[in-house]
Short mmCIF file of C-alpha atoms and ligand atoms in Angstrom, two decimals:
data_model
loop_
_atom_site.label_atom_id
_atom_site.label_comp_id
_atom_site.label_asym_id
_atom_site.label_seq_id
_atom_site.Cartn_x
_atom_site.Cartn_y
_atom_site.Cartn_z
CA UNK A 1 141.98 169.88 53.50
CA UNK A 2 139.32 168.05 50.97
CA UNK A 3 135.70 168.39 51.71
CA UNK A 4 134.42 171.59 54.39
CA UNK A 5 131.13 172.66 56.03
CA UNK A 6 130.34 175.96 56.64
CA UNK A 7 128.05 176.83 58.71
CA UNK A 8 126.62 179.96 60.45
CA UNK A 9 127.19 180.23 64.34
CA UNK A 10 124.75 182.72 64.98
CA UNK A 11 120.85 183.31 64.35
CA UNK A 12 121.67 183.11 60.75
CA UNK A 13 122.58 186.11 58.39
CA UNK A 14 125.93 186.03 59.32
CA UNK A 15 126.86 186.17 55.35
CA UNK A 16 127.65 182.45 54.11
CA UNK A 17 127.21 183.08 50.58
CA UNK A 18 130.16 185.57 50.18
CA UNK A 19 132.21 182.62 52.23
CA UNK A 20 130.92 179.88 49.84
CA UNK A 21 131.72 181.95 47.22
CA UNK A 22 134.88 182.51 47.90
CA UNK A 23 136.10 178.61 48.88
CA UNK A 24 133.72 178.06 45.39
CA UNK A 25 136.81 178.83 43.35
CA UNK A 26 138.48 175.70 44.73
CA UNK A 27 135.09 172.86 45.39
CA UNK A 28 134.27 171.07 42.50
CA UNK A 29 131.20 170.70 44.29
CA UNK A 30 128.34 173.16 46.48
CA UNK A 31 125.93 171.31 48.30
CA UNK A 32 122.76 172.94 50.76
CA UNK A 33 121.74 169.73 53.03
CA UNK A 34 118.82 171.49 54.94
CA UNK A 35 116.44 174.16 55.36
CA UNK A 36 114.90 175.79 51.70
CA UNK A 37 113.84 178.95 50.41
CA UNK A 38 113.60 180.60 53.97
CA UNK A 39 117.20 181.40 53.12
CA UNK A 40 118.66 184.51 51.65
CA UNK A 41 122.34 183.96 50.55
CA UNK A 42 123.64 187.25 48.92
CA UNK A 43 126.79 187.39 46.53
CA UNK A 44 128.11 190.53 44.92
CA UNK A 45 130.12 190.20 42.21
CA UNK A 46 131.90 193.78 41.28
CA UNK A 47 128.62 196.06 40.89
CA UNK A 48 126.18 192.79 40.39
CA UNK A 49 124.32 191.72 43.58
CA UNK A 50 122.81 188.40 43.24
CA UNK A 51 120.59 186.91 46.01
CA UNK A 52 119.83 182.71 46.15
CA UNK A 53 117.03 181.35 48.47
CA UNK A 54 117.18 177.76 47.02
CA UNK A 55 120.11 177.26 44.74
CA UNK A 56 123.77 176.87 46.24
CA UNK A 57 125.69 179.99 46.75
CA UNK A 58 128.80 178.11 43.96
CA UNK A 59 126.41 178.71 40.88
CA UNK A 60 128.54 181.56 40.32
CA UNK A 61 131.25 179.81 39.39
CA UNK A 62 131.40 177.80 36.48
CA UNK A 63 133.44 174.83 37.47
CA UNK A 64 131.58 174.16 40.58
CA UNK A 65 128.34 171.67 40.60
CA UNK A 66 125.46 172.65 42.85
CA UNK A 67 123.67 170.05 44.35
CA UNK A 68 120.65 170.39 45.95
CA UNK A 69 120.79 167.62 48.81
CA UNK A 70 117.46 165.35 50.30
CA UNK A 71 117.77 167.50 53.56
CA UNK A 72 116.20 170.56 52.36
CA UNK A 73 112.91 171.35 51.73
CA UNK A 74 111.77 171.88 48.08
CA UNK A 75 109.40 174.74 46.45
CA UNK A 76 109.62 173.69 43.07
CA UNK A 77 108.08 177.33 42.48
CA UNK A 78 110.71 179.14 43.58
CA UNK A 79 113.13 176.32 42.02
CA UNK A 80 112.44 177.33 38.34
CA UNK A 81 111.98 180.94 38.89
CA UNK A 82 115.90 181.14 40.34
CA UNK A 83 117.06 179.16 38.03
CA UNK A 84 115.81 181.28 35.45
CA UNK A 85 116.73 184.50 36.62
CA UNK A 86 119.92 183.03 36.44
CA UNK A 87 119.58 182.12 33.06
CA UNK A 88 118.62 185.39 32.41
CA UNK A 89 122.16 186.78 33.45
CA UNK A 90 123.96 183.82 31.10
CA UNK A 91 124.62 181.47 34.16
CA UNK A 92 124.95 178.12 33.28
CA UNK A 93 122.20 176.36 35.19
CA UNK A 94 121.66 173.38 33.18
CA UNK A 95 121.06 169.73 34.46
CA UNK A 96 124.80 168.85 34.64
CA UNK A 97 125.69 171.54 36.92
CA UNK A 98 122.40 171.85 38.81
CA UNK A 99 121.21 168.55 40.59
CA UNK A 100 118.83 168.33 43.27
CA UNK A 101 118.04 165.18 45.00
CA UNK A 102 114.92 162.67 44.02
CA UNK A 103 114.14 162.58 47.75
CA UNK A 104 113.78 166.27 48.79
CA UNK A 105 110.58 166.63 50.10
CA UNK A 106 108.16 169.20 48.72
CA UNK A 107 106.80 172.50 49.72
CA UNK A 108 103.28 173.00 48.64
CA UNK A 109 101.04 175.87 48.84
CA UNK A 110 98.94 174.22 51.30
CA UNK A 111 102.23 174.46 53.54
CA UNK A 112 102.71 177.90 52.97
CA UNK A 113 99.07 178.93 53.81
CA UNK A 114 99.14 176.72 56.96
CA UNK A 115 102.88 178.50 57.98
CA UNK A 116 101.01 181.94 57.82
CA UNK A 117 98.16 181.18 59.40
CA UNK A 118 99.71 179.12 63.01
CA UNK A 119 101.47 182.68 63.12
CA UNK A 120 97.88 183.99 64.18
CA UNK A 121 97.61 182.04 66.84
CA UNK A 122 99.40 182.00 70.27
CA UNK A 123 103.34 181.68 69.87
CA UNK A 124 104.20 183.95 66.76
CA UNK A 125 107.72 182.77 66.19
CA UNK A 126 108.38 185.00 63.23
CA UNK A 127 108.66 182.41 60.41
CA UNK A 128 109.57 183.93 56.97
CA UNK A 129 105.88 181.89 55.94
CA UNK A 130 107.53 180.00 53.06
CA UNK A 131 105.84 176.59 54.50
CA UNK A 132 108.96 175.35 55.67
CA UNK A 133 107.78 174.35 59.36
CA UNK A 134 104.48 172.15 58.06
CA UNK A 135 106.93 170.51 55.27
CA UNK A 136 109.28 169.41 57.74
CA UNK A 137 106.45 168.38 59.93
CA UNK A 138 104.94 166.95 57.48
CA UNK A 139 108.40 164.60 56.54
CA UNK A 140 108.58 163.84 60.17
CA UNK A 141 104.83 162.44 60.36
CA UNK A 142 105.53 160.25 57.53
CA UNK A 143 102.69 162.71 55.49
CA UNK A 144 105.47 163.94 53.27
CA UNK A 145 105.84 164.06 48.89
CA UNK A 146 108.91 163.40 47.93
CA UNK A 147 110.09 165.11 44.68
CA UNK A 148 110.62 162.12 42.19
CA UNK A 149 107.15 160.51 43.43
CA UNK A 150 105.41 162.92 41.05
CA UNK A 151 106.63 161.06 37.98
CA UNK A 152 104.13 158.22 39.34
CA UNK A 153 100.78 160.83 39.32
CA UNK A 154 98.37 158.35 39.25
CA UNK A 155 99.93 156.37 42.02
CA UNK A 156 99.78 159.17 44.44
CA UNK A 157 96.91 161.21 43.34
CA UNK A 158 94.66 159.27 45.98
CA UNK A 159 97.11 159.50 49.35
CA UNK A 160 97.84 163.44 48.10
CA UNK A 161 93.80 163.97 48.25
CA UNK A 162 93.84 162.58 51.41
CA UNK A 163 96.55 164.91 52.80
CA UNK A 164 94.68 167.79 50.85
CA UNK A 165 91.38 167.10 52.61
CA UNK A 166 93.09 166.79 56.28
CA UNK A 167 94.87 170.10 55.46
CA UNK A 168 91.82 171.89 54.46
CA UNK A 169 89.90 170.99 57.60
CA UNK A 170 93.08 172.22 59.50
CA UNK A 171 93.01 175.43 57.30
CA UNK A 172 89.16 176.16 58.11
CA UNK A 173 89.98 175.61 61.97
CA UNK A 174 92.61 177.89 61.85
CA UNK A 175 89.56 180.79 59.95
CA UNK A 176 91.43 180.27 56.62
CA UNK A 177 88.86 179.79 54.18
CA UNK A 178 90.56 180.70 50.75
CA UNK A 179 92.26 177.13 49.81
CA UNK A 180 93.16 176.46 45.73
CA UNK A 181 90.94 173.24 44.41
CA UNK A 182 92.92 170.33 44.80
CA UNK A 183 92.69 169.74 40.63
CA UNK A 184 94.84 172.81 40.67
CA UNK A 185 97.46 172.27 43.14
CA UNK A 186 97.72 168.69 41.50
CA UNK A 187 98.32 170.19 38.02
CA UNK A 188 100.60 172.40 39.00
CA UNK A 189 102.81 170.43 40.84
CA UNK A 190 102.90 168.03 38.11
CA UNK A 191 103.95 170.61 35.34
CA UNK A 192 106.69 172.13 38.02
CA UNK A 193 107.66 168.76 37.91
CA UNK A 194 108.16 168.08 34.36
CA UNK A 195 110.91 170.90 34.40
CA UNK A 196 112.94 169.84 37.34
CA UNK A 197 112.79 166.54 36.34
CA UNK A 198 116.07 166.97 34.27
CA UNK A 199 117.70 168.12 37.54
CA UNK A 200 116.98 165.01 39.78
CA UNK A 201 118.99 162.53 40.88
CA UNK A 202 120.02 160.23 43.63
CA UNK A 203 122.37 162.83 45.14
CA UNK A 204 123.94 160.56 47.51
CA UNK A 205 125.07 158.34 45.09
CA UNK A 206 126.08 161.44 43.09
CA UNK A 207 128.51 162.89 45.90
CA UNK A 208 129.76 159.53 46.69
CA UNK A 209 130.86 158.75 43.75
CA UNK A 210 132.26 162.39 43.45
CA UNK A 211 134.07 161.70 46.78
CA UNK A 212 135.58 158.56 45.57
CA UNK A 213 137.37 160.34 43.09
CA UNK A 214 139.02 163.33 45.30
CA UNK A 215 136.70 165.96 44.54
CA UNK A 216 136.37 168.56 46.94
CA UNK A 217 132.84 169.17 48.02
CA UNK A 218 131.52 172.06 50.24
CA UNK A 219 129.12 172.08 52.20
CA UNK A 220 126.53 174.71 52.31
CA UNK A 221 124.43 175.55 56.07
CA UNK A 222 121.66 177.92 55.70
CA UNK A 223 120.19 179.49 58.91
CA UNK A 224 122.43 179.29 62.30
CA UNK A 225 123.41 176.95 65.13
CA UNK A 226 121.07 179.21 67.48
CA UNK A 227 118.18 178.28 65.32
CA UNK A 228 118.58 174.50 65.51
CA UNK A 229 115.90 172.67 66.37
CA UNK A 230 117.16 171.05 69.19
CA UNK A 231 120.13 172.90 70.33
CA UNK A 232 118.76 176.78 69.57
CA UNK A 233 116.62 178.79 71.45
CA UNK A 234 113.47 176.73 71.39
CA UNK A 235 110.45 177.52 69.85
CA UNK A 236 111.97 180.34 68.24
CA UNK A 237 114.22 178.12 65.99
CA UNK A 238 113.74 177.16 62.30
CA UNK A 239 112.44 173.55 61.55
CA UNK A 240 115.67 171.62 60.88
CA UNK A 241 119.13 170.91 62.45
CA UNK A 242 121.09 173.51 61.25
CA UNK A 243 124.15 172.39 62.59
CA UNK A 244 127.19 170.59 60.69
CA UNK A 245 126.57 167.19 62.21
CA UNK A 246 123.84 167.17 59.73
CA UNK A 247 125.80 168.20 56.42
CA UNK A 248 126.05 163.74 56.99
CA UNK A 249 122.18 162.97 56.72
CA UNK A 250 120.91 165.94 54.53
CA UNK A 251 123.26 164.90 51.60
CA UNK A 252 123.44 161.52 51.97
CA UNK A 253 127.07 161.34 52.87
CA UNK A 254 128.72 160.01 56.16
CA UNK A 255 129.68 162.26 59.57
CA UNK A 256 133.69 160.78 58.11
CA UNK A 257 133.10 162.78 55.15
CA UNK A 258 132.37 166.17 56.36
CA UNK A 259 135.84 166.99 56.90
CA UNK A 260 136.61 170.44 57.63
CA UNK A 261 134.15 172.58 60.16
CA UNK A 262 134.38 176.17 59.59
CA UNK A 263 132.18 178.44 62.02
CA UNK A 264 130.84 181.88 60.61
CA UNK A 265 130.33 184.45 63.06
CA UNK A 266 129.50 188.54 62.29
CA UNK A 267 131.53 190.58 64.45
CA UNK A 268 128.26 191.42 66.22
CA UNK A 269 124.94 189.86 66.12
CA UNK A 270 121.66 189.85 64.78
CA UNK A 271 118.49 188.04 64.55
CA UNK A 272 115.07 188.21 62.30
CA UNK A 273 111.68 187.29 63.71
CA UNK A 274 110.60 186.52 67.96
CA UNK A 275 112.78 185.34 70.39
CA UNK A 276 115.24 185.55 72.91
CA UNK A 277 117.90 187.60 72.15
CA UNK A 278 119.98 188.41 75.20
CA UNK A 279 122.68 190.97 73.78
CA UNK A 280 120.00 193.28 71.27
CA UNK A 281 121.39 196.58 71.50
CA UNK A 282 118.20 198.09 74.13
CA UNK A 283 117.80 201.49 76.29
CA UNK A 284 121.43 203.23 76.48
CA UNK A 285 122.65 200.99 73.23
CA UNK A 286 119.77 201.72 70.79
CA UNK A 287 121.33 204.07 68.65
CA UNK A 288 124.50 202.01 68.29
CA UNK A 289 121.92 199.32 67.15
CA UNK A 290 120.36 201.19 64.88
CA UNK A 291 123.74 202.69 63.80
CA UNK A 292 124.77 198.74 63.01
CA UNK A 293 121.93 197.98 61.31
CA UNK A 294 122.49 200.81 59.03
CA UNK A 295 125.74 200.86 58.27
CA UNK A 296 125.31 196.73 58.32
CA UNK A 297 122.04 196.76 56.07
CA UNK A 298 121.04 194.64 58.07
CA UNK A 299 117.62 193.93 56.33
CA UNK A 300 116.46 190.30 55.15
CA UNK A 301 116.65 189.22 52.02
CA UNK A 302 114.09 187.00 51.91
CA UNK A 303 111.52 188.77 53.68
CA UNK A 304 113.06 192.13 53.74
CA UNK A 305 112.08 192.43 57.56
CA UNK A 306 115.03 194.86 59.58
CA UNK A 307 117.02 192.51 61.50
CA UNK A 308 117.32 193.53 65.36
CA UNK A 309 121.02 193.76 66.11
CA UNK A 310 123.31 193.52 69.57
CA UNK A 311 126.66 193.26 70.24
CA UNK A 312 128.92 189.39 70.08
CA UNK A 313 127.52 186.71 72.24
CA UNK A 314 130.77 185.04 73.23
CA UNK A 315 128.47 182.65 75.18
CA UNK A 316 126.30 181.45 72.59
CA UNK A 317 129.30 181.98 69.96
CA UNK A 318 131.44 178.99 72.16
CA UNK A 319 128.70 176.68 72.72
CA UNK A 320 127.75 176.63 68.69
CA UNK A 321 131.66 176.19 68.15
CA UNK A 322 130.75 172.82 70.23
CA UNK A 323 128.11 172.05 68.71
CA UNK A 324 129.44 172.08 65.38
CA UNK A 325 133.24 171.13 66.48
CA UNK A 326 134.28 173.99 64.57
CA UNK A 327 138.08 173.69 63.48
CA UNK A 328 138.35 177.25 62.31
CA UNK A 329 135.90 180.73 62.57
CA UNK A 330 135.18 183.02 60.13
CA UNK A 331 135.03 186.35 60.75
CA UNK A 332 132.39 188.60 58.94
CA UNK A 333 131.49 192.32 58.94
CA UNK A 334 134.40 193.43 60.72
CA UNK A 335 134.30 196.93 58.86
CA UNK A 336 130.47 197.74 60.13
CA UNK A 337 131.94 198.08 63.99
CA UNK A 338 134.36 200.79 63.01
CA UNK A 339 133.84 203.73 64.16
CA UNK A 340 132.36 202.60 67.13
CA UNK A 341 134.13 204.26 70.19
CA UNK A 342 133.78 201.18 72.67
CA UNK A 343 132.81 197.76 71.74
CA UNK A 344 131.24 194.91 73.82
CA UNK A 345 131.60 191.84 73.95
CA UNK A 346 128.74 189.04 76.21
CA UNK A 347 131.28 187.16 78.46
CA UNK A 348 129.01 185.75 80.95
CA UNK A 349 125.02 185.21 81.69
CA UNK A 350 123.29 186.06 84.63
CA UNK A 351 120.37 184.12 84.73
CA UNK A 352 118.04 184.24 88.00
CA UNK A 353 120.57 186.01 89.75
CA UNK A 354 123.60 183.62 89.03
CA UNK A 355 126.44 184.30 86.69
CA UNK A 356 127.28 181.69 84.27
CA UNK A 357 128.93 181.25 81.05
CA UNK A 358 126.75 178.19 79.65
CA UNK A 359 124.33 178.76 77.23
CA UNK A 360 120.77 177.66 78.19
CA UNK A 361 118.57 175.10 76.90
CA UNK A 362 115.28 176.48 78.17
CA UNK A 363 114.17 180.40 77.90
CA UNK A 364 111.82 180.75 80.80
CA UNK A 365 113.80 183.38 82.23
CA UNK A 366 115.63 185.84 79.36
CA UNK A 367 119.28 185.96 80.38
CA UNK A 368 120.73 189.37 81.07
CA UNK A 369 123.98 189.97 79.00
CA UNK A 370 127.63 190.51 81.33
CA UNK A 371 129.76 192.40 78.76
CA UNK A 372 133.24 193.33 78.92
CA UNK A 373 134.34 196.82 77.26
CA UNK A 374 137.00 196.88 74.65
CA UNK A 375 138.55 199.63 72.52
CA UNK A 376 136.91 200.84 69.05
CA UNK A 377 138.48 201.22 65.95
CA UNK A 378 138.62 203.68 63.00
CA UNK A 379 137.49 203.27 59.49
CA UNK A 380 140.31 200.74 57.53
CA UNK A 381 139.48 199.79 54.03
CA UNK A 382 138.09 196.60 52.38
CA UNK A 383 141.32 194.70 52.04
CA UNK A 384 142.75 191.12 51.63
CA UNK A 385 146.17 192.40 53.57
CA UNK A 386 145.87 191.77 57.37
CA UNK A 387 148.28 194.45 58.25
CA UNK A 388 146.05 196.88 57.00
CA UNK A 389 143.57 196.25 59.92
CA UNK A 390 143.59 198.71 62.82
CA UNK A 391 145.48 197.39 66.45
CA UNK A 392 142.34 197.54 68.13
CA UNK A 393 140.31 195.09 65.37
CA UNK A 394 143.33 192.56 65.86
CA UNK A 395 142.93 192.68 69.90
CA UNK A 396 139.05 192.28 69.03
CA UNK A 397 139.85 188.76 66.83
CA UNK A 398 142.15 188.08 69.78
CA UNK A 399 139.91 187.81 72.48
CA UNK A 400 137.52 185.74 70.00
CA UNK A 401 139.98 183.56 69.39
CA UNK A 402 140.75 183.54 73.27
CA UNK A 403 137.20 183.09 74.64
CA UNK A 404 136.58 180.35 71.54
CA UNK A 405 139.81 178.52 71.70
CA UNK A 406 139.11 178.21 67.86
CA UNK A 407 141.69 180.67 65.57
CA UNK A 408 140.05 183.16 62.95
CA UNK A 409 140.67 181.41 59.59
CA UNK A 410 138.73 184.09 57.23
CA UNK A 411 138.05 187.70 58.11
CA UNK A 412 135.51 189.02 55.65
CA UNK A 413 136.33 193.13 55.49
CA UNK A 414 133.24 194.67 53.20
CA UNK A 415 131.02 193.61 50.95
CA UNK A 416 132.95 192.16 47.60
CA UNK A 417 134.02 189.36 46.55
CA UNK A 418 137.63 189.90 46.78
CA UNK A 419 137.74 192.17 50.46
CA UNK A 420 138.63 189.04 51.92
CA UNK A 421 141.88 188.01 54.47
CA UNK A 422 142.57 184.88 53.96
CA UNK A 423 144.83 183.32 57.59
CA UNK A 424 144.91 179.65 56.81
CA UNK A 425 145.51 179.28 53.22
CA UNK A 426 144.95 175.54 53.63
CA UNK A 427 141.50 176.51 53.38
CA UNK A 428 141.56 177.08 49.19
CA UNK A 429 143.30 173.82 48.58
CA UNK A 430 142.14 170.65 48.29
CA UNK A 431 144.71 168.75 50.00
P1 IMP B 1 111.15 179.50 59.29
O1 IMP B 1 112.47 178.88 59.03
O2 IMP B 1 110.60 180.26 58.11
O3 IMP B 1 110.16 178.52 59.85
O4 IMP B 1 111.32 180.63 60.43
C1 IMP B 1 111.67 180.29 61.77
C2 IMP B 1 112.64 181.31 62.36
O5 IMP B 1 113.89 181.21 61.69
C3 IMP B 1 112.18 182.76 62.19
O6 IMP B 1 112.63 183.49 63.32
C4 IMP B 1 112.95 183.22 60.96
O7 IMP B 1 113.14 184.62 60.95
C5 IMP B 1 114.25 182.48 61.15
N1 IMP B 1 114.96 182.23 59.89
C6 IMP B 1 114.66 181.32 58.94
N2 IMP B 1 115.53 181.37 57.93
C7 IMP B 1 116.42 182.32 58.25
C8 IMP B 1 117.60 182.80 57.61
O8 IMP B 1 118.02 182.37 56.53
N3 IMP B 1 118.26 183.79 58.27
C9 IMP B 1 117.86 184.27 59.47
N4 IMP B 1 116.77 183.83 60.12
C10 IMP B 1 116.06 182.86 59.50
#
């Protein structure tokens, strides 16, 4: 097993970063192919909790390369201030271990202020407001900067005025009347540049070349397969394809190269900002959603908005499995059910009075949620030994497994780095 994708299966927030962490120790390299600083990837290392928004989750690792790849969107901003906090805690961030690719297009603040302000008007979906929507709109309407076109200032200087003046009018329409001058925007986008300069490069070539000589690369998702812009629950989605299929075109590798799909699911679900959400935890189950999102901290890290929580979606869980052809699930917060006398688990839909076990494409009607009941299970300690799990969590992967036809592969059991059970151990090696 060479190169893998992971990617979350749910609304995002399903814990990546301890994953990538973890399958860190054997990649040579990490690579994020979409989304940008709207992410939030936590790792905890013994007492130490680090959070990433824009720098791959293997950082922590000092073998691994992190590669920043032309599907995401950049905030150059945000960029240097990670990288220096890491540098602050004696991580080796320097140009040879940090790349990020010459064609990622950039986030300005002109993005971020137009982000915030569409969330006045009529559909708020909840966006974190770090400009990622109008920079992804932007790269779609061919209105985009791309990253290594700031070493030609002069060049662009009169098409960025252009898109500054458009924006502005746009800004004023929408009552925003605050905009920086476009002399300062220009000047500071120009000296973020000059320090993540060292860092660029044509990452495709990069990984290729990396691939060509057996190097195992992992690929990093950020969000979930129920945010996708096509495939999630529309308008309520994030701005990119989430979804492994494009691990391909957001690093500038092929689909044959992916290798490897493995699906990360909590053992319950949760989702930040508007939206459909057809197994919340509502009337009878509100304390046991507020009990999850407790014990679950289940608070954003980027925003630090609560997260509203509900039980597994089996239906959306099988239709992101394929979406993304998963080959194996991982399993994550396993330990924040316990305790929990009777779990449930969304089998079915019933939309419009019919039952039906297909997730839908549009939301006019809100599904209601069939569950089936299963059997709790007591506290069981964070442990890497899979006989140390209670009966009734094993019957609970089961019927995953089951309803999925995917196995569990990784079962995540609290919070550090090592509380981790490990199934297919093909997963840490590279071949
Ligand atoms: P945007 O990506 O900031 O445009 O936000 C669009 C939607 O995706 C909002 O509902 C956000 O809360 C959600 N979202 C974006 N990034 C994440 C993430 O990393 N985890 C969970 N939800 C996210």
């Amino acid at each position: 097993m060479k190169n893998l994708a992971l990617v979350g299966i749910q609304w995002g927030d399903e814990g990546k970063a301890k994953i990538i962490d973890h399958l860190a120790e054997t990649s040579d390299v990490v690579v994020r192919f979409q989304g940008g600083n709207n992410a939030g990837h936590t790792i905890v290392v013994g007492n130490e909790k680090t959070v990433l928004h824009l720098i791959p989750s293997g950082v922590l690792h000092k073998n691994t390369i992190n590669v920043v790849g032309n599907g995401v969107v950049f905030d150059m901003g945000v960029f240097l201030h990670e990288r220096d906090s890491l540098i602050a805690k004696g991580v080796d961030v320097g140009p040879s271990r940090l790349k990020v690719s010459e064609i990622c297009h950039v986030i300005l603040p002109l993005h971020q202020l137009l982000d915030r302000a569409r969330e006045t008007s009529k559909t708020k979906i909840g966006t974190t407001g770090r400009g990622i929507g109008p920079t992804y709109s932007d790269k779609a309407a061919r209105l985009g900067l791309r990253i290594g076109e700031l070493a030609y200032p002069e060049k662009i200087r009169p098409t960025l005025k252009t898109w500054y003046d458009e924006k502005c009018v746009h800004l004023k329409n929408l009552g925003h009347e605050e905009i920086p001058s476009f002399d300062d925007l220009f000047n500071q986008a120009l000296a973020h540049f000059k320090k993540v300069e060292p860092h660029l490069v044509d990452t495709s070539r990069f990984l290729h070349d990396l691939d060509r000589k057996g190097k195992r690369i992992l690929f990093e998702g950020a969000q979930g397969t129920l945010l996708d812009i096509d495939y999630g629950t529309y308008p309520f989605v994030t701005s990119s394809n989430t979804s492994a299929g494009f691990a391909a075109c957001g690093s500038g590798l092929s689909s044959s190269q992916i290798g490897y799909v493995l699906g990360l699911t909590k053992a319950y679900t949760t989702r930040v900002g508007s939206g459909p959400f057809p197994t919340e935890c509502q009337g009878a189950d509100e304390e046991t959603g507020k009990l999850i999102a407790k014990k679950g901290n289940e608070f954003g890290s980027t925003t630090g908005r609560a997260r509203r929580c509900g039980w597994l979606d089996l239906v959306a869980l099988k239709r992101a499995v394929e979406l993304n052809g998963v080959h194996g699930l991982a399993l994550s917060k396993l330990d924040v059910l316990s305790g929990i006398k009777t779990i449930k688990l969304a089998t079915h839909y019933e939309i419009d009075g019919k039952r039906t076990q297909d997730f839908p494409n549009f939301w006019i009607h809100e599904p209601k949620a069939i569950y089936e009941e299963v059997e709790g299970w007591p506290e069981f300690p964070g442990t890497q030994k899979e006989s140390d799990l209670p009966s009734a969590a094993r019957q609970f992967i089961q019927r995953l497994e089951e309803y999925t036809g995917v196995k569990v592969a990784m079962i995540s059991t609290g919070a550090k780095r090592d509380e981790m059970i490990v199934r297919d151990s093909k997963l840490l090696h590279k071949s």
